Amino acid sequence: MFSLLCDSRFSLGCTSDLTVRTGLLGYRNLGTTSGAQALNSVVEQEIRELCMDFDGSTQEHLVKSICSKVALFVADGAADEQLAGRLASQSLFKNCKLVRRDKTHAAMSVLERPWSACAELKSVVDKFALGHSIVQKIHYSPQLQEVFGSFCDRGKPHNLSIAKQRFASVSKPLQRAMMHLDALLSTVVWVLIHRNPGKEEHILATKFLEEVSEREILLASMLADLADEGIRMVRYFDATDFDISWHAWELRMFMSRTHLLVNEARRIFIRL
């Protein structure tokens, strides 16, 4: 039996000696197409290419054999990918027993909705990681990256990069901005000195220094700790050999640690 992930990875069930085979089925750009039907079409094309002979002919019996042995279809929580799994189980993979959501993708955005629900937290995340701010200007400017790296400890180059499509990656700019706060502020001051007042970098640097407060810096530090807990959970689910019996324990520990960081620390924060 096969399990198929919608990012074209596959896992082959255990052999007689309990050996599990995994691999990459293929890579293909959707181009201008979209939707569940397009996703299923791409998956079918990859399977047919896998079963293609050297003369360019497709071995149909192999295609049917592979499709008949797919028992599990896993995709992220996007509506079109879940629909693709349900449609595939009715046509392409008729013996597919389960269509599941990928736990790693779900874990990546576990903190996104709680943070977005609070305007103040969202503002802090936008200022130090996601939004159109001087922090992102530093990341996208090679010169400002060099300046920021020169102000960091021992002159080590550190960037503030983030993959905005993966919310879990917000931990990197948050943590680096807080760990190298002096370097970040020094870089902002450098921008004020060396950039013309009309430049966008100068405007963003001025706005950052005018608006940033001790409360926001403290909040950003706390959010960086929370983001680190999110990354820890993502890494657990992203492993290919995780034990499913430990899922409940890992989630329980995640909730326990975040409760300590949020609810217990909140009492201290309110007193401040």
Short mmCIF file of C-alpha atoms in Angstrom, two decimals:
data_model
loop_
_atom_site.label_atom_id
_atom_site.label_comp_id
_atom_site.label_asym_id
_atom_site.label_seq_id
_atom_site.Cartn_x
_atom_site.Cartn_y
_atom_site.Cartn_z
CA MET A 1 0.00 0.00 0.00
CA PHE A 2 1.03 3.58 -0.68
CA SER A 3 0.39 6.81 1.18
CA LEU A 4 0.58 9.92 -1.00
CA LEU A 5 1.26 13.47 0.16
CA CYS A 6 -0.02 16.25 -2.03
CA ASP A 7 3.48 17.76 -2.30
CA SER A 8 4.34 14.64 -4.37
CA ARG A 9 6.06 12.69 -1.62
CA PHE A 10 5.07 9.08 -1.18
CA SER A 11 5.50 6.39 1.43
CA LEU A 12 5.42 2.72 0.55
CA GLY A 13 4.04 0.35 3.16
CA CYS A 14 6.27 -2.09 5.00
CA THR A 15 7.82 -4.97 3.14
CA SER A 16 8.09 -8.45 4.60
CA ASP A 17 11.16 -7.39 6.59
CA LEU A 18 9.40 -4.21 7.89
CA THR A 19 11.35 -1.89 5.58
CA VAL A 20 9.52 1.35 4.71
CA ARG A 21 10.25 3.03 1.37
CA THR A 22 9.79 6.77 0.97
CA GLY A 23 10.67 9.19 -1.81
CA LEU A 24 9.75 12.06 -4.08
CA LEU A 25 7.27 11.14 -6.78
CA GLY A 26 7.94 14.23 -8.89
CA TYR A 27 7.75 18.00 -9.23
CA ARG A 28 5.55 19.92 -11.62
CA ASN A 29 4.43 23.55 -11.86
CA LEU A 30 0.67 24.09 -12.03
CA GLY A 31 1.26 27.05 -14.34
CA THR A 32 -1.95 28.94 -15.08
CA THR A 33 -4.20 26.13 -13.86
CA SER A 34 -5.64 25.87 -10.37
CA GLY A 35 -8.19 23.99 -8.33
CA ALA A 36 -8.75 20.41 -7.26
CA GLN A 37 -9.06 18.98 -10.77
CA ALA A 38 -5.74 20.56 -11.79
CA LEU A 39 -4.01 19.10 -8.71
CA ASN A 40 -5.30 15.62 -9.47
CA SER A 41 -4.31 15.98 -13.11
CA VAL A 42 -0.75 16.86 -12.08
CA VAL A 43 -0.54 13.89 -9.69
CA GLU A 44 -1.78 11.53 -12.42
CA GLN A 45 0.76 12.94 -14.89
CA GLU A 46 3.57 12.33 -12.40
CA ILE A 47 2.47 8.72 -11.89
CA ARG A 48 2.26 8.16 -15.64
CA GLU A 49 5.74 9.63 -16.14
CA LEU A 50 7.05 7.33 -13.41
CA CYS A 51 5.65 4.38 -15.38
CA MET A 52 7.01 5.58 -18.73
CA ASP A 53 9.33 3.29 -20.65
CA PHE A 54 12.53 4.39 -22.40
CA ASP A 55 10.73 4.59 -25.74
CA GLY A 56 8.18 7.07 -24.33
CA SER A 57 5.33 4.59 -23.99
CA THR A 58 3.42 4.33 -20.72
CA GLN A 59 3.07 0.97 -19.02
CA GLU A 60 -0.62 1.14 -18.21
CA HIS A 61 -0.58 -1.95 -16.01
CA LEU A 62 1.94 -0.22 -13.70
CA VAL A 63 -0.19 2.94 -13.56
CA LYS A 64 -3.25 0.90 -12.57
CA SER A 65 -1.20 -1.07 -10.04
CA ILE A 66 0.11 2.05 -8.30
CA CYS A 67 -3.26 3.84 -8.30
CA SER A 68 -5.00 0.76 -6.90
CA LYS A 69 -2.56 0.57 -3.97
CA VAL A 70 -2.86 4.16 -2.73
CA ALA A 71 -4.62 3.86 0.64
CA LEU A 72 -3.93 7.27 2.20
CA PHE A 73 -4.00 10.78 0.68
CA VAL A 74 -2.52 13.59 2.79
CA ALA A 75 -2.64 17.31 1.96
CA ASP A 76 -2.61 20.59 3.85
CA GLY A 77 -5.82 22.23 5.02
CA ALA A 78 -6.44 24.25 1.84
CA ALA A 79 -9.96 23.65 0.53
CA ASP A 80 -8.86 22.79 -3.01
CA GLU A 81 -6.30 20.23 -1.82
CA GLN A 82 -8.76 18.53 0.52
CA LEU A 83 -11.30 18.46 -2.31
CA ALA A 84 -8.65 17.01 -4.60
CA GLY A 85 -8.16 14.17 -2.14
CA ARG A 86 -11.88 13.42 -1.95
CA LEU A 87 -12.24 13.50 -5.74
CA ALA A 88 -9.15 11.32 -6.21
CA SER A 89 -10.53 8.71 -3.80
CA GLN A 90 -13.60 8.43 -6.05
CA SER A 91 -11.78 8.22 -9.37
CA LEU A 92 -7.98 7.97 -9.54
CA PHE A 93 -7.36 6.13 -6.24
CA LYS A 94 -10.51 4.09 -5.80
CA ASN A 95 -9.02 2.02 -2.96
CA CYS A 96 -8.02 5.12 -0.97
CA LYS A 97 -9.40 4.72 2.53
CA LEU A 98 -8.48 8.03 4.16
CA VAL A 99 -8.04 11.68 3.13
CA ARG A 100 -6.17 13.46 5.92
CA ARG A 101 -4.81 16.90 6.72
CA ASP A 102 -1.04 17.21 7.03
CA LYS A 103 -0.18 17.81 10.67
CA THR A 104 3.00 19.74 9.84
CA HIS A 105 1.11 22.34 7.78
CA ALA A 106 -1.46 22.66 10.56
CA ALA A 107 1.22 23.11 13.21
CA MET A 108 2.84 25.92 11.20
CA SER A 109 -0.17 28.20 11.61
CA VAL A 110 -1.28 27.20 15.11
CA LEU A 111 -0.29 30.64 16.50
CA GLU A 112 -1.52 32.71 13.55
CA ARG A 113 -5.18 33.07 14.49
CA PRO A 114 -4.63 33.85 18.20
CA TRP A 115 -2.10 36.54 17.31
CA SER A 116 -4.32 37.99 14.59
CA ALA A 117 -7.26 38.18 17.00
CA CYS A 118 -5.44 40.74 19.18
CA ALA A 119 -4.80 44.07 17.46
CA GLU A 120 -1.82 44.90 19.68
CA LEU A 121 -0.09 41.57 19.10
CA LYS A 122 -0.74 41.80 15.37
CA SER A 123 0.79 45.29 15.35
CA VAL A 124 3.92 44.03 17.12
CA VAL A 125 4.32 41.07 14.73
CA ASP A 126 3.86 43.38 11.73
CA LYS A 127 6.42 45.82 13.10
CA PHE A 128 9.14 43.26 13.77
CA ALA A 129 8.46 40.54 11.20
CA LEU A 130 5.59 40.53 8.72
CA GLY A 131 4.59 44.07 7.88
CA HIS A 132 5.97 46.82 5.67
CA SER A 133 8.52 48.09 8.19
CA ILE A 134 12.16 49.03 8.53
CA VAL A 135 12.88 45.48 9.76
CA GLN A 136 11.83 44.03 6.41
CA LYS A 137 13.69 46.80 4.59
CA ILE A 138 16.86 45.66 6.36
CA HIS A 139 16.22 42.11 5.21
CA TYR A 140 15.66 43.00 1.55
CA SER A 141 18.57 45.45 1.29
CA PRO A 142 22.02 43.79 0.92
CA GLN A 143 23.73 46.93 2.21
CA LEU A 144 21.51 47.21 5.27
CA GLN A 145 22.04 43.51 5.94
CA GLU A 146 25.78 44.17 6.00
CA VAL A 147 25.28 47.13 8.33
CA PHE A 148 23.06 45.08 10.63
CA GLY A 149 25.58 42.21 10.62
CA SER A 150 28.43 44.58 11.46
CA PHE A 151 26.56 45.77 14.56
CA CYS A 152 25.83 42.22 15.71
CA ASP A 153 28.01 40.43 18.24
CA ARG A 154 31.48 39.71 16.87
CA GLY A 155 30.41 41.03 13.50
CA LYS A 156 28.52 37.86 12.54
CA PRO A 157 26.17 38.47 9.61
CA HIS A 158 22.56 37.92 10.66
CA ASN A 159 19.56 38.45 8.42
CA LEU A 160 15.92 38.97 9.34
CA SER A 161 14.49 36.74 6.63
CA ILE A 162 11.01 35.27 6.72
CA ALA A 163 8.92 33.06 4.44
CA LYS A 164 5.59 34.86 4.70
CA GLN A 165 3.65 31.91 3.30
CA ARG A 166 4.82 29.86 6.30
CA PHE A 167 3.71 31.61 9.47
CA ALA A 168 6.00 29.51 11.68
CA SER A 169 9.03 31.22 10.12
CA VAL A 170 8.04 34.42 11.96
CA SER A 171 10.20 33.10 14.80
CA LYS A 172 13.47 33.93 13.00
CA PRO A 173 13.08 37.73 12.60
CA LEU A 174 11.41 38.04 16.00
CA GLN A 175 14.13 36.14 17.82
CA ARG A 176 17.00 37.76 15.96
CA ALA A 177 15.54 41.24 16.39
CA MET A 178 15.25 40.67 20.14
CA MET A 179 18.61 38.92 20.56
CA HIS A 180 20.33 41.70 18.61
CA LEU A 181 18.11 44.60 19.65
CA ASP A 182 21.07 46.94 20.07
CA ALA A 183 22.25 46.08 16.55
CA LEU A 184 18.75 46.64 15.17
CA LEU A 185 18.43 50.07 16.81
CA SER A 186 21.95 50.99 15.71
CA THR A 187 21.04 50.04 12.13
CA VAL A 188 17.91 52.19 12.29
CA VAL A 189 19.98 55.14 13.52
CA TRP A 190 22.51 54.47 10.73
CA VAL A 191 19.67 54.70 8.21
CA LEU A 192 18.59 58.06 9.65
CA ILE A 193 22.14 59.40 9.27
CA HIS A 194 23.03 57.99 5.85
CA ARG A 195 19.72 58.08 3.96
CA ASN A 196 18.04 61.16 2.55
CA PRO A 197 14.90 62.27 4.42
CA GLY A 198 12.75 61.62 1.37
CA LYS A 199 13.89 58.00 1.02
CA GLU A 200 11.47 55.26 2.05
CA GLU A 201 14.06 53.71 4.38
CA HIS A 202 14.45 57.04 6.21
CA ILE A 203 10.67 57.43 6.55
CA LEU A 204 10.25 53.89 7.92
CA ALA A 205 13.20 54.30 10.30
CA THR A 206 11.76 57.55 11.64
CA LYS A 207 8.34 55.94 12.10
CA PHE A 208 9.89 52.94 13.86
CA LEU A 209 11.78 55.06 16.40
CA GLU A 210 8.77 57.30 17.01
CA GLU A 211 6.35 54.43 17.61
CA VAL A 212 8.37 51.63 19.22
CA SER A 213 7.98 51.42 23.00
CA GLU A 214 9.32 49.32 25.86
CA ARG A 215 5.96 47.56 26.03
CA GLU A 216 6.17 46.54 22.37
CA ILE A 217 9.75 45.30 22.77
CA LEU A 218 8.71 43.22 25.77
CA LEU A 219 5.72 41.86 23.86
CA ALA A 220 7.93 41.02 20.88
CA SER A 221 10.30 39.10 23.18
CA MET A 222 7.40 37.13 24.64
CA LEU A 223 6.05 36.40 21.16
CA ALA A 224 9.50 35.20 20.11
CA ASP A 225 9.41 32.64 22.94
CA LEU A 226 5.94 31.53 21.86
CA ALA A 227 7.07 31.26 18.24
CA ASP A 228 9.94 29.04 19.38
CA GLU A 229 7.43 26.68 20.98
CA GLY A 230 5.53 26.63 17.69
CA ILE A 231 8.70 25.71 15.78
CA ARG A 232 9.41 22.96 18.28
CA MET A 233 6.03 21.38 17.57
CA VAL A 234 6.47 21.78 13.80
CA ARG A 235 9.80 19.95 13.94
CA TYR A 236 8.22 17.08 15.83
CA PHE A 237 5.46 16.58 13.24
CA ASP A 238 7.82 17.17 10.31
CA ALA A 239 9.97 14.15 11.19
CA THR A 240 9.37 11.09 9.03
CA ASP A 241 9.73 8.67 11.94
CA PHE A 242 7.59 10.30 14.66
CA ASP A 243 5.57 8.00 16.90
CA ILE A 244 1.83 8.65 16.53
CA SER A 245 1.25 7.49 20.11
CA TRP A 246 3.13 10.57 21.32
CA HIS A 247 0.90 13.09 19.50
CA ALA A 248 -1.35 13.75 22.48
CA TRP A 249 1.66 14.13 24.80
CA GLU A 250 3.39 16.62 22.48
CA LEU A 251 0.23 18.72 22.11
CA ARG A 252 -0.33 18.62 25.85
CA MET A 253 3.21 19.81 26.52
CA PHE A 254 2.82 22.55 23.90
CA MET A 255 -0.36 23.78 25.62
CA SER A 256 1.32 23.58 29.02
CA ARG A 257 4.35 25.61 27.92
CA THR A 258 2.27 28.23 26.09
CA HIS A 259 -0.03 28.51 29.13
CA LEU A 260 3.03 29.24 31.26
CA LEU A 261 4.38 31.78 28.77
CA VAL A 262 1.06 33.55 28.20
CA ASN A 263 -1.19 33.25 31.23
CA GLU A 264 1.44 33.12 33.96
CA ALA A 265 3.66 35.76 32.35
CA ARG A 266 0.57 37.94 31.77
CA ARG A 267 0.24 38.51 35.52
CA ILE A 268 3.79 39.87 35.63
CA PHE A 269 3.20 41.92 32.48
CA ILE A 270 0.06 43.55 33.92
CA ARG A 271 1.93 44.56 37.08
CA LEU A 272 4.58 46.21 34.91
#
